[in-house]
Amino acid sequence: MLNKKEIQQLIQEKNLVKDYINLDKQLAPNGIDLTVGQVFKFTQAGSLDFSNSQRIVPQGEEIIPKKRQESDKYGWWELERGAYKIRTNETVSLPNNLAALGFSRTSVLRMGALTQNGVWDAGFSGKGEFILTVENPQGINIKQNARIIQLIFYRVEETEKYNGIYNNLK
């Protein structure tokens, strides 16, 4: 697993992570916190098959954050119990010898919600997307640019580059 110093060096030299809000605040001892850029609610069913030839990935409908006061710079998402797709502000560009895993920040868990991430494959480049599941019966409120997951990086044997449909997601 990479440490803070190694991650910071890869960010500065190789653009490992771009479009961050505040690198000093987002860097952690063993990862980087990614922030909420967009929230989507699901409006249709998805379909999954073995070959992906009949795969349907629902895009969802974007939920627009609401400012609590006119003078506020950022708005809030007031999310009821349910599942939501989150898209990060940050763009991650993994080289062919680095993969990543995303985990819920403990603050998210403590408020009755959790995130679910897949493996971030070596060679992936783009905005992150993952699921936020709100279990708290009262819902949760998330402010724009809130830190929501921690991404940790680990070295892998250099491999073929990820070439899936999510590469270069903007």
mmCIF file of C-alpha atoms in Angstrom:
data_model
loop_
_atom_site.group_PDB
_atom_site.id
_atom_site.type_symbol
_atom_site.label_atom_id
_atom_site.label_comp_id
_atom_site.label_asym_id
_atom_site.label_seq_id
_atom_site.Cartn_x
_atom_site.Cartn_y
_atom_site.Cartn_z
ATOM 1 C CA MET A 1 0.000 0.000 0.000
ATOM 2 C CA LEU A 2 1.344 3.448 -0.869
ATOM 3 C CA ASN A 3 1.873 6.015 1.858
ATOM 4 C CA LYS A 4 1.045 9.730 1.839
ATOM 5 C CA LYS A 5 4.490 10.768 0.607
ATOM 6 C CA GLU A 6 4.424 8.307 -2.309
ATOM 7 C CA ILE A 7 0.894 9.351 -3.290
ATOM 8 C CA GLN A 8 1.763 13.040 -3.156
ATOM 9 C CA GLN A 9 4.833 12.447 -5.328
ATOM 10 C CA LEU A 10 2.768 10.544 -7.937
ATOM 11 C CA ILE A 11 0.165 13.319 -7.926
ATOM 12 C CA GLN A 12 2.825 15.967 -8.528
ATOM 13 C CA GLU A 13 4.912 14.043 -11.065
ATOM 14 C CA LYS A 14 2.376 11.816 -12.864
ATOM 15 C CA ASN A 15 -1.060 13.435 -12.274
ATOM 16 C CA LEU A 16 -2.237 10.346 -10.376
ATOM 17 C CA VAL A 17 -5.165 12.441 -9.083
ATOM 18 C CA LYS A 18 -6.377 15.718 -10.609
ATOM 19 C CA ASP A 19 -9.268 18.096 -9.932
ATOM 20 C CA TYR A 20 -8.949 17.744 -6.138
ATOM 21 C CA ILE A 21 -10.349 20.465 -3.883
ATOM 22 C CA ASN A 22 -7.552 20.788 -1.297
ATOM 23 C CA LEU A 23 -4.695 18.308 -1.496
ATOM 24 C CA ASP A 24 -3.414 19.015 2.028
ATOM 25 C CA LYS A 25 -6.832 18.224 3.513
ATOM 26 C CA GLN A 26 -7.573 15.279 1.212
ATOM 27 C CA LEU A 27 -4.283 13.391 1.630
ATOM 28 C CA ALA A 28 -4.403 10.788 4.399
ATOM 29 C CA PRO A 29 -1.550 8.679 5.832
ATOM 30 C CA ASN A 30 -2.439 5.774 3.491
ATOM 31 C CA GLY A 31 -4.660 7.235 0.787
ATOM 32 C CA ILE A 32 -6.570 10.196 -0.528
ATOM 33 C CA ASP A 33 -10.121 11.271 0.238
ATOM 34 C CA LEU A 34 -12.296 11.748 -2.846
ATOM 35 C CA THR A 35 -15.125 14.272 -2.861
ATOM 36 C CA VAL A 36 -18.727 14.327 -4.063
ATOM 37 C CA GLY A 37 -19.111 16.028 -7.427
ATOM 38 C CA GLN A 38 -22.535 14.755 -8.505
ATOM 39 C CA VAL A 39 -25.322 12.623 -7.047
ATOM 40 C CA PHE A 40 -27.743 10.607 -9.184
ATOM 41 C CA LYS A 41 -30.934 8.729 -8.306
ATOM 42 C CA PHE A 42 -31.744 5.572 -10.199
ATOM 43 C CA THR A 43 -34.735 5.866 -12.525
ATOM 44 C CA GLN A 44 -34.565 2.576 -14.421
ATOM 45 C CA ALA A 45 -33.421 -1.009 -14.007
ATOM 46 C CA GLY A 46 -30.034 -2.244 -15.155
ATOM 47 C CA SER A 47 -29.225 -5.474 -17.024
ATOM 48 C CA LEU A 48 -26.132 -7.653 -16.666
ATOM 49 C CA ASP A 49 -25.072 -10.704 -18.701
ATOM 50 C CA PHE A 50 -21.851 -12.710 -19.034
ATOM 51 C CA SER A 51 -20.439 -11.099 -22.199
ATOM 52 C CA ASN A 52 -21.735 -7.565 -21.500
ATOM 53 C CA SER A 53 -23.377 -7.622 -24.939
ATOM 54 C CA GLN A 54 -26.770 -7.012 -23.282
ATOM 55 C CA ARG A 55 -25.521 -4.906 -20.391
ATOM 56 C CA ILE A 56 -27.595 -1.844 -19.568
ATOM 57 C CA VAL A 57 -26.096 0.556 -17.048
ATOM 58 C CA PRO A 58 -28.728 3.043 -15.893
ATOM 59 C CA GLN A 59 -27.383 6.593 -15.984
ATOM 60 C CA GLY A 60 -29.862 7.928 -13.467
ATOM 61 C CA GLU A 61 -31.175 11.419 -12.961
ATOM 62 C CA GLU A 62 -28.887 14.017 -11.419
ATOM 63 C CA ILE A 63 -30.033 15.486 -8.127
ATOM 64 C CA ILE A 64 -29.227 19.187 -7.939
ATOM 65 C CA PRO A 65 -27.912 20.371 -4.541
ATOM 66 C CA LYS A 66 -29.855 23.153 -2.826
ATOM 67 C CA LYS A 67 -28.328 26.121 -1.050
ATOM 68 C CA ARG A 68 -29.660 26.632 2.462
ATOM 69 C CA GLN A 69 -29.102 30.382 2.258
ATOM 70 C CA GLU A 70 -28.724 32.555 -0.812
ATOM 71 C CA SER A 71 -25.265 33.635 0.361
ATOM 72 C CA ASP A 72 -23.998 30.019 0.566
ATOM 73 C CA LYS A 73 -21.274 29.136 -1.904
ATOM 74 C CA TYR A 74 -22.254 25.449 -1.984
ATOM 75 C CA GLY A 75 -25.479 23.517 -1.730
ATOM 76 C CA TRP A 76 -26.599 20.353 0.029
ATOM 77 C CA TRP A 77 -28.051 17.060 -1.091
ATOM 78 C CA GLU A 78 -30.786 15.921 1.300
ATOM 79 C CA LEU A 79 -30.891 12.182 0.662
ATOM 80 C CA GLU A 80 -33.604 9.845 1.847
ATOM 81 C CA ARG A 81 -33.052 6.177 2.566
ATOM 82 C CA GLY A 82 -32.041 4.377 -0.636
ATOM 83 C CA ALA A 83 -29.239 3.845 -3.145
ATOM 84 C CA TYR A 84 -27.557 6.631 -5.105
ATOM 85 C CA LYS A 85 -24.777 6.828 -7.681
ATOM 86 C CA ILE A 86 -21.980 9.209 -6.707
ATOM 87 C CA ARG A 87 -19.522 10.731 -9.193
ATOM 88 C CA THR A 88 -16.353 12.255 -7.804
ATOM 89 C CA ASN A 89 -14.863 15.649 -8.529
ATOM 90 C CA GLU A 90 -11.463 14.035 -8.861
ATOM 91 C CA THR A 91 -10.047 12.378 -11.960
ATOM 92 C CA VAL A 92 -7.833 9.385 -11.179
ATOM 93 C CA SER A 93 -5.242 8.158 -13.702
ATOM 94 C CA LEU A 94 -3.749 4.846 -12.643
ATOM 95 C CA PRO A 95 -0.559 3.661 -14.341
ATOM 96 C CA ASN A 96 -0.331 0.009 -15.423
ATOM 97 C CA ASN A 97 1.474 -0.968 -12.207
ATOM 98 C CA LEU A 98 -0.961 0.582 -9.718
ATOM 99 C CA ALA A 99 -4.519 -0.366 -8.707
ATOM 100 C CA ALA A 100 -6.782 1.130 -6.042
ATOM 101 C CA LEU A 101 -9.568 0.265 -3.610
ATOM 102 C CA GLY A 102 -12.179 2.693 -2.274
ATOM 103 C CA PHE A 103 -13.611 2.573 1.241
ATOM 104 C CA SER A 104 -16.288 4.573 3.049
ATOM 105 C CA ARG A 105 -14.937 7.303 5.294
ATOM 106 C CA THR A 106 -15.832 6.412 8.861
ATOM 107 C CA SER A 107 -17.875 9.625 9.173
ATOM 108 C CA VAL A 108 -20.182 8.271 6.462
ATOM 109 C CA LEU A 109 -20.567 4.975 8.329
ATOM 110 C CA ARG A 110 -21.265 6.736 11.621
ATOM 111 C CA MET A 111 -24.195 8.619 10.081
ATOM 112 C CA GLY A 112 -25.859 5.428 8.856
ATOM 113 C CA ALA A 113 -24.655 5.216 5.261
ATOM 114 C CA LEU A 114 -22.003 3.312 3.339
ATOM 115 C CA THR A 115 -20.308 3.337 -0.018
ATOM 116 C CA GLN A 116 -19.719 0.370 -2.278
ATOM 117 C CA ASN A 117 -16.814 0.382 -4.706
ATOM 118 C CA GLY A 118 -15.407 -2.038 -7.208
ATOM 119 C CA VAL A 119 -11.692 -2.478 -7.819
ATOM 120 C CA TRP A 120 -10.085 0.484 -9.566
ATOM 121 C CA ASP A 121 -8.045 -1.450 -12.147
ATOM 122 C CA ALA A 122 -4.519 -0.622 -13.247
ATOM 123 C CA GLY A 123 -4.666 1.677 -16.275
ATOM 124 C CA PHE A 124 -8.075 3.165 -15.399
ATOM 125 C CA SER A 125 -8.399 6.893 -15.996
ATOM 126 C CA GLY A 126 -11.474 8.990 -15.257
ATOM 127 C CA LYS A 127 -13.923 10.203 -12.638
ATOM 128 C CA GLY A 128 -14.838 7.675 -9.993
ATOM 129 C CA GLU A 129 -18.379 6.348 -9.668
ATOM 130 C CA PHE A 130 -19.699 4.216 -6.851
ATOM 131 C CA ILE A 131 -22.837 3.544 -4.843
ATOM 132 C CA LEU A 132 -23.886 5.378 -1.692
ATOM 133 C CA THR A 133 -26.462 3.435 0.307
ATOM 134 C CA VAL A 134 -28.327 5.460 2.911
ATOM 135 C CA GLU A 135 -29.644 3.180 5.661
ATOM 136 C CA ASN A 136 -30.395 5.877 8.229
ATOM 137 C CA PRO A 137 -34.240 6.061 8.398
ATOM 138 C CA GLN A 138 -33.920 9.847 8.797
ATOM 139 C CA GLY A 139 -31.695 10.193 5.723
ATOM 140 C CA ILE A 140 -28.445 12.125 5.482
ATOM 141 C CA ASN A 141 -27.323 15.539 4.248
ATOM 142 C CA ILE A 142 -24.195 15.912 2.161
ATOM 143 C CA LYS A 143 -22.670 19.236 1.211
ATOM 144 C CA GLN A 144 -21.115 19.736 -2.223
ATOM 145 C CA ASN A 145 -17.446 18.699 -2.278
ATOM 146 C CA ALA A 146 -17.747 16.678 0.953
ATOM 147 C CA ARG A 147 -15.053 14.023 1.381
ATOM 148 C CA ILE A 148 -16.863 10.679 1.104
ATOM 149 C CA ILE A 149 -14.454 7.822 0.302
ATOM 150 C CA GLN A 150 -10.808 7.096 0.879
ATOM 151 C CA LEU A 151 -8.940 5.634 -2.072
ATOM 152 C CA ILE A 152 -5.903 3.515 -1.267
ATOM 153 C CA PHE A 153 -3.311 2.508 -3.849
ATOM 154 C CA TYR A 154 -1.268 -0.648 -4.142
ATOM 155 C CA ARG A 155 1.392 -1.788 -6.558
ATOM 156 C CA VAL A 156 0.703 -4.663 -8.950
ATOM 157 C CA GLU A 157 2.811 -6.433 -11.535
ATOM 158 C CA GLU A 158 2.627 -4.299 -14.666
ATOM 159 C CA THR A 159 -0.360 -5.561 -16.597
ATOM 160 C CA GLU A 160 -2.504 -4.716 -19.562
ATOM 161 C CA LYS A 161 -4.282 -1.392 -19.342
ATOM 162 C CA TYR A 162 -7.951 -1.283 -18.272
ATOM 163 C CA ASN A 163 -10.019 -0.869 -21.435
ATOM 164 C CA GLY A 164 -13.625 -0.936 -20.191
ATOM 165 C CA ILE A 165 -16.515 1.394 -20.952
ATOM 166 C CA TYR A 166 -15.824 3.535 -17.875
ATOM 167 C CA ASN A 167 -12.314 4.561 -18.922
ATOM 168 C CA ASN A 168 -12.018 8.323 -19.433
ATOM 169 C CA LEU A 169 -15.337 9.008 -17.670
ATOM 170 C CA LYS A 170 -15.720 12.760 -17.285
#
